[in-house]
Short mmCIF file of C-alpha atoms and ligand atoms in Angstrom, two decimals:
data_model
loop_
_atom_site.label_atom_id
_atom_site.label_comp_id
_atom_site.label_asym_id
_atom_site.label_seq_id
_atom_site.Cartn_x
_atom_site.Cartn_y
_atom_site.Cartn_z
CA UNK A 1 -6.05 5.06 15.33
CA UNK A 2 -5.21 1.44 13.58
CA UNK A 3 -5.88 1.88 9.96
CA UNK A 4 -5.53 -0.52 7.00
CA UNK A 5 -5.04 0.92 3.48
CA UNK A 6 -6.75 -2.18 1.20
CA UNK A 7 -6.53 -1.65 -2.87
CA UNK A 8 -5.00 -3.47 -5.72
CA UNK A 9 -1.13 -2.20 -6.59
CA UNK A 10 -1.64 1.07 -8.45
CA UNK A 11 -4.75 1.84 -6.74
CA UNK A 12 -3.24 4.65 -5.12
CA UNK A 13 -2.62 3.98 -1.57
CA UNK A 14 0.89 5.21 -0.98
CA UNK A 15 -0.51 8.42 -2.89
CA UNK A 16 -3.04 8.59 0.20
CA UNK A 17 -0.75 7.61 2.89
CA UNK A 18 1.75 10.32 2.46
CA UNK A 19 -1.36 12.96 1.86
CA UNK A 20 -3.28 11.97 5.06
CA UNK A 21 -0.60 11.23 7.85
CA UNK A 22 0.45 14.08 8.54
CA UNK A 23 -3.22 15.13 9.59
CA UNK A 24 -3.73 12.56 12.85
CA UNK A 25 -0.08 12.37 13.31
CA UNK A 26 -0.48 8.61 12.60
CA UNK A 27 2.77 6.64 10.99
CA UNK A 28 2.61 5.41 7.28
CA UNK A 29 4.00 1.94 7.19
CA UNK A 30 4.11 0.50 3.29
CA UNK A 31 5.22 -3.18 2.99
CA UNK A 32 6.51 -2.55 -0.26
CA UNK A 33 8.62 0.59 0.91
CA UNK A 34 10.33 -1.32 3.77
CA UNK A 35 10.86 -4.69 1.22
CA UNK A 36 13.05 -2.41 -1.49
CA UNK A 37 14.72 -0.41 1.44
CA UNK A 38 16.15 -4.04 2.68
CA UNK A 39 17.00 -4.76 -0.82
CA UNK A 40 18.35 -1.55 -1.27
CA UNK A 41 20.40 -2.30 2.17
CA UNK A 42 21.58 -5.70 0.81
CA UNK A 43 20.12 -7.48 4.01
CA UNK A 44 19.56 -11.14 3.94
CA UNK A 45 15.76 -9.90 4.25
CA UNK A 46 16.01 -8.01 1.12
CA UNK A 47 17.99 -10.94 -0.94
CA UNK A 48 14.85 -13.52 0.13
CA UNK A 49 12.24 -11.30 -1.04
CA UNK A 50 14.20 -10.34 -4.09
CA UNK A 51 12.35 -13.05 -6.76
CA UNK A 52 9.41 -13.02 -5.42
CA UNK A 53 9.26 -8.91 -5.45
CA UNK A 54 10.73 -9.30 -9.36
CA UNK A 55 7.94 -11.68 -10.68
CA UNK A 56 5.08 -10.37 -8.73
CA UNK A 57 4.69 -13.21 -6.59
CA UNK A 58 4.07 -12.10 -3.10
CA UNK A 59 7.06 -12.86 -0.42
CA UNK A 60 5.80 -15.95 2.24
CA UNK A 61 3.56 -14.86 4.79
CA UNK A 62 6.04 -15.59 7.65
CA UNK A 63 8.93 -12.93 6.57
CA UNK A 64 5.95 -10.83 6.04
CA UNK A 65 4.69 -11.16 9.66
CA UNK A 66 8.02 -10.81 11.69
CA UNK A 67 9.11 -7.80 9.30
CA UNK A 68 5.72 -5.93 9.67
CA UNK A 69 5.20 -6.53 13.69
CA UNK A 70 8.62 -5.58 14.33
CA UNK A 71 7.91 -2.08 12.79
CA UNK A 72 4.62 -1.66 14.25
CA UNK A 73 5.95 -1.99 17.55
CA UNK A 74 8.66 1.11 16.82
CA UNK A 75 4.99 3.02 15.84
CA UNK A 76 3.70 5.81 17.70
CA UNK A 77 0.73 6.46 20.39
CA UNK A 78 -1.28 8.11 17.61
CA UNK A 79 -1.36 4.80 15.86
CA UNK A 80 -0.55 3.51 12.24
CA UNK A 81 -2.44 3.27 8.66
CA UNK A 82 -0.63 0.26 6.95
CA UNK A 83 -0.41 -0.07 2.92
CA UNK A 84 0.43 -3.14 1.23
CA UNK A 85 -0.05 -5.38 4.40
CA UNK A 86 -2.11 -7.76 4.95
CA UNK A 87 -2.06 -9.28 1.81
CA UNK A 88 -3.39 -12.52 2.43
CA UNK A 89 -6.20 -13.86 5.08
CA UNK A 90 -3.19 -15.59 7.12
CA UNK A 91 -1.49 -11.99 7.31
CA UNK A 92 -4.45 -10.40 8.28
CA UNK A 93 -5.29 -13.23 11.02
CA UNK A 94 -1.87 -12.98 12.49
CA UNK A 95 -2.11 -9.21 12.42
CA UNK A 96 -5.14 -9.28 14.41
CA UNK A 97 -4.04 -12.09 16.72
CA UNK A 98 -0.71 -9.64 17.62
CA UNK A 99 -2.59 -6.53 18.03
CA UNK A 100 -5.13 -8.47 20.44
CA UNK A 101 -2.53 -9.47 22.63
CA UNK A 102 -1.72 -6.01 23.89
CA UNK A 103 -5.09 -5.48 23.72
CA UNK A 104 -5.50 -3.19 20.36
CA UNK A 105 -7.20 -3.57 17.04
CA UNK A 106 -7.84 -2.22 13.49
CA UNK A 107 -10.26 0.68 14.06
CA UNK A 108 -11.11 0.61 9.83
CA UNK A 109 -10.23 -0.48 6.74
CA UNK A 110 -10.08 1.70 4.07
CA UNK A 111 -10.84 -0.43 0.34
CA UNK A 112 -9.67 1.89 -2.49
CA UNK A 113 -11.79 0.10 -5.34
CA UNK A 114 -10.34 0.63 -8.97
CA UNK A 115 -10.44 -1.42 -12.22
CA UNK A 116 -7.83 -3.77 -13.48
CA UNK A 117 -7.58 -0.54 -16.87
CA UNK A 118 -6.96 1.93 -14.32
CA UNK A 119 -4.40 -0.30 -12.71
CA UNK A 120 -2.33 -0.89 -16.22
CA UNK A 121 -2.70 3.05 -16.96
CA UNK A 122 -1.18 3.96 -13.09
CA UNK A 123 1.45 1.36 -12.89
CA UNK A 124 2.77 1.51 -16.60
CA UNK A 125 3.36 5.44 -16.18
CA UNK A 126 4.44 5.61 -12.29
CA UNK A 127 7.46 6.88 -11.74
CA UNK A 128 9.04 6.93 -8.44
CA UNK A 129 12.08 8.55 -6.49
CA UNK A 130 14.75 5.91 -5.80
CA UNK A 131 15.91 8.31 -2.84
CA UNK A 132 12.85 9.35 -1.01
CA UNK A 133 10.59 7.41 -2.16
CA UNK A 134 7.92 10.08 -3.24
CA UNK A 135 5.81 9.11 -6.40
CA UNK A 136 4.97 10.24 -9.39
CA UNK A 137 2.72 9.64 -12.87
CA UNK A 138 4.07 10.37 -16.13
CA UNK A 139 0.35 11.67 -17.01
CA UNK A 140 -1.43 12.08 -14.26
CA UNK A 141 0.83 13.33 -11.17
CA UNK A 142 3.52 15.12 -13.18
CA UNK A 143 7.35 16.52 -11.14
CA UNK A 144 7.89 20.02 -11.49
CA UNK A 145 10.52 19.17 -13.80
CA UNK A 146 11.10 16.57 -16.61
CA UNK A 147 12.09 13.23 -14.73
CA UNK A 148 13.29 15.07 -11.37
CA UNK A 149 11.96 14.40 -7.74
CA UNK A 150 10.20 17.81 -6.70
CA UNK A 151 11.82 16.90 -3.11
CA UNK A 152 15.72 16.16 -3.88
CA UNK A 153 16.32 16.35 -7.13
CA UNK A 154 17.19 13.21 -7.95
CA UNK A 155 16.25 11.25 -11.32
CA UNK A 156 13.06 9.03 -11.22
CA UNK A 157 12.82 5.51 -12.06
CA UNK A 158 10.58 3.12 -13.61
CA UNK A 159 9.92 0.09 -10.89
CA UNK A 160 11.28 -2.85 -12.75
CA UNK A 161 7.88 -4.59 -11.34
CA UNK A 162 5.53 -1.98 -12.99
CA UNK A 163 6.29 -3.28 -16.67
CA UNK A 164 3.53 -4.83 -18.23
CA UNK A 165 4.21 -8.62 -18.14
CA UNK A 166 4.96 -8.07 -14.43
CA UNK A 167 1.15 -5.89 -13.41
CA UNK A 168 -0.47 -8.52 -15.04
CA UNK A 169 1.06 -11.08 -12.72
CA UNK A 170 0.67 -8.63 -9.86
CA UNK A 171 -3.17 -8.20 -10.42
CA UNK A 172 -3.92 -12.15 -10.81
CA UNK A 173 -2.05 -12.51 -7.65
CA UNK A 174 -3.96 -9.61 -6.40
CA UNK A 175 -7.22 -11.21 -7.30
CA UNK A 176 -6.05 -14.62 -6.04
CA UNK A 177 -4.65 -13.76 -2.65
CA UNK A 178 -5.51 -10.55 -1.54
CA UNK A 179 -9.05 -9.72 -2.56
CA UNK A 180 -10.71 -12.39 0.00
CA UNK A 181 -8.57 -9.70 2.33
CA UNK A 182 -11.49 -7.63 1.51
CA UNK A 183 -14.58 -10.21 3.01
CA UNK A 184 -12.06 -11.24 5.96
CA UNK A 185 -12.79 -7.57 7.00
CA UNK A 186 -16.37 -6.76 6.12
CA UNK A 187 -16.76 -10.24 8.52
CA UNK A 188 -15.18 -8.22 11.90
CA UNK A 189 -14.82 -4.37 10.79
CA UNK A 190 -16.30 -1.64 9.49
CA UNK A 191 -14.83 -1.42 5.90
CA UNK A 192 -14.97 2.04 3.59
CA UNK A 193 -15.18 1.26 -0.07
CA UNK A 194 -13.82 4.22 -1.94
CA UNK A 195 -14.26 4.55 -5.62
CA UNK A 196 -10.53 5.28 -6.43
CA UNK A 197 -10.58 5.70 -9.80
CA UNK A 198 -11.44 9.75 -9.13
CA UNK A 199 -8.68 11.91 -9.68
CA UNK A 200 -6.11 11.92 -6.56
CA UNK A 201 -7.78 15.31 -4.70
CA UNK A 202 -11.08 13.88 -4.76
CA UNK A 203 -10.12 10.70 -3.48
CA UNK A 204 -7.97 12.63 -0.82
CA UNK A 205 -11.37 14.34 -0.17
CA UNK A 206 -13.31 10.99 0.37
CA UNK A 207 -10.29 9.06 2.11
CA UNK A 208 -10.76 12.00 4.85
CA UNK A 209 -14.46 12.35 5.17
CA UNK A 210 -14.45 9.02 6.43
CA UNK A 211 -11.89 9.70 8.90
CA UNK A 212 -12.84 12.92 10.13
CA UNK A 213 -15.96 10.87 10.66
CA UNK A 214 -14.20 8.15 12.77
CA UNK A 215 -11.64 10.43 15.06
CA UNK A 216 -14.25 12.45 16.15
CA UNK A 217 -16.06 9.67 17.53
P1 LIG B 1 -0.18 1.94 -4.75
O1 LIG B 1 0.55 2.47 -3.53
O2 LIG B 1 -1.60 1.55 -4.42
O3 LIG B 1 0.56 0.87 -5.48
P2 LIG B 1 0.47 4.57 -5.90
O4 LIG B 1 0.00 5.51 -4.83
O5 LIG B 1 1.92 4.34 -6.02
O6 LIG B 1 -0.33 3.15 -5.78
O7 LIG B 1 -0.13 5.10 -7.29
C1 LIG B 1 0.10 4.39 -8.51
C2 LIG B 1 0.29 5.40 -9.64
O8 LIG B 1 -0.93 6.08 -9.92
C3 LIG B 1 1.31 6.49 -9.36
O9 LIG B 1 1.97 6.78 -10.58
C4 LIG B 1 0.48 7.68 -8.88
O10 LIG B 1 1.11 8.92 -9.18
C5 LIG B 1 -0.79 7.50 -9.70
N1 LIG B 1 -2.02 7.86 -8.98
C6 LIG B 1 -2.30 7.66 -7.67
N2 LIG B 1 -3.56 8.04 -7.38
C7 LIG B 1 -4.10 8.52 -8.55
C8 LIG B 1 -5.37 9.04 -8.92
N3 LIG B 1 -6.38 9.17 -8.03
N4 LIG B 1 -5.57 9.40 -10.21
C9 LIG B 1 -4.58 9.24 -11.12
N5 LIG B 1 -3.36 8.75 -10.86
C10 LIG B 1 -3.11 8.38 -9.58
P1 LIG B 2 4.06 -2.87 -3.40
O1 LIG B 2 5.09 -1.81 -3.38
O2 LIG B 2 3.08 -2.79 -2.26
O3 LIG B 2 3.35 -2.96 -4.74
O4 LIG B 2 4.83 -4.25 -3.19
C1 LIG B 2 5.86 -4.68 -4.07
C2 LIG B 2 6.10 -6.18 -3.91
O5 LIG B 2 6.54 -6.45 -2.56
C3 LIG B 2 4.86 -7.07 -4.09
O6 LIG B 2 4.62 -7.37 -5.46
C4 LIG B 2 5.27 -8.31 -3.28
O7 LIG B 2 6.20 -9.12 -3.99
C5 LIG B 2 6.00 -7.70 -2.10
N1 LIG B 2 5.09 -7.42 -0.96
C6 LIG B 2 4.74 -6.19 -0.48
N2 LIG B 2 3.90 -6.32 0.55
C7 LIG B 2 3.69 -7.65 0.73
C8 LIG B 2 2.89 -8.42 1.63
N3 LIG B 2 2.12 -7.85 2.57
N4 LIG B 2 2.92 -9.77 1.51
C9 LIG B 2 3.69 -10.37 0.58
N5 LIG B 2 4.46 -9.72 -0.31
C10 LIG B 2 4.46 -8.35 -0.23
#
């Protein structure tokens, strides 16, 4: 199974990804994730995307496209579900132009639909684990403890690209770039809308309706 995770930052999707993978055996592959793990690695990757990442512009199309085919490929049988990529029309073009030439495509396209509020609330109070990666809400999706990962312990940060100045440039590039991401699929595929707004089990619970629906096919 192909999947693509579609959603404005903050909708939730990584939320999703980690909740739902495990159940089709399918591989979680987050733009964003891989992006800060180059940065993270000091790679000459990771420096390019750097000021783009910080001012919540999105990084060019073709580092995009190399970086994101090159870990598909290292993806198993059981397929992918992909979150934070395609971004723009010309990444989802080139996406399905790579996948057709070994004869594969996106089998849906999951749109997590929330409002531009919802987006400030999630974003403003995320918290995330600089080691694993796992994520968090301040409000909403509390750790165990005060400020600690539930999975290593380690002290959560506040993405430098969730403060406010930086989501509001984020969700006009959002609405700008990546929502005509949204009628590029409706044209070819079958896309879910999901109202994501719900709290994070009930969304879990709609997210997998829909693909119960489509491995069972
Ligand atoms: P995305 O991957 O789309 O940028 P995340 O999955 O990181 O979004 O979620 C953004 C923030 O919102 C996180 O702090 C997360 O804990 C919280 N969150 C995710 N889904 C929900 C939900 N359904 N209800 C409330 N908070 C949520
Ligand atoms: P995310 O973690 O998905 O919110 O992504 C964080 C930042 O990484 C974005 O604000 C962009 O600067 C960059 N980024 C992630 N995915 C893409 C993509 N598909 N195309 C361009 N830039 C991206």
């Amino acid at each position: 199974m192909r999947i693509v995770l579609l959603g404005a930052p903050g909708a939730g999707k990584g939320t999703q990804c980690k909740r739902i993978v495990a159940r089709y055996g399918l591989m979680h592959l987050s733009s964003g994730d891989i992006l800060r793990q180059e940065r993270a690695a000091g790679t000459e990757l990771g420096k390019k995307a750097e000021d783009y990442m910080d001012s919540g512009a999105l990084v060019p199309d073709d580092i995009i496209v190399e970086m994101m085919a090159a870990a598909i490929k290292k993806t198993p049988e059981a397929g992918f579900i992909l979150d934070g990529f395609p971004r723009t029309v010309n990444q989802a073009v080139e996406l399905d132009e790579s996948l057709a030439r070994n004869g594969q495509r996106i089998d849906a396209v999951l749109n997590l639909r929330v409002s531009d509020r919802v987006v400030v609330e999630r974003l403003t109070g995320r918290r995330s684990c600089p080691q694993c990666g796992a994520v968090y809400h301040v409000k909403n999706l509390k750790p165990k403890a005060d400020r600690l990962c539930d999975n290593d312990g380690a002290e959560l940060i506040h993405r430098s690209d969730d403060s406010r100045e930086v989501v509001n440039n984020r969700l006009k590039t959002y609405r700008q770039q990546t929502r005509p991401v949204v009628d590029y699929y409706k044209k070819n595929n079958t896309v879910y809308d999901i109202d994501a707004s719900k709290d994070a089990d009930q969304v879990t619970s709609l997210v997998l309706e829909n693909l119960d629906v489509l491995v069972s096919v």
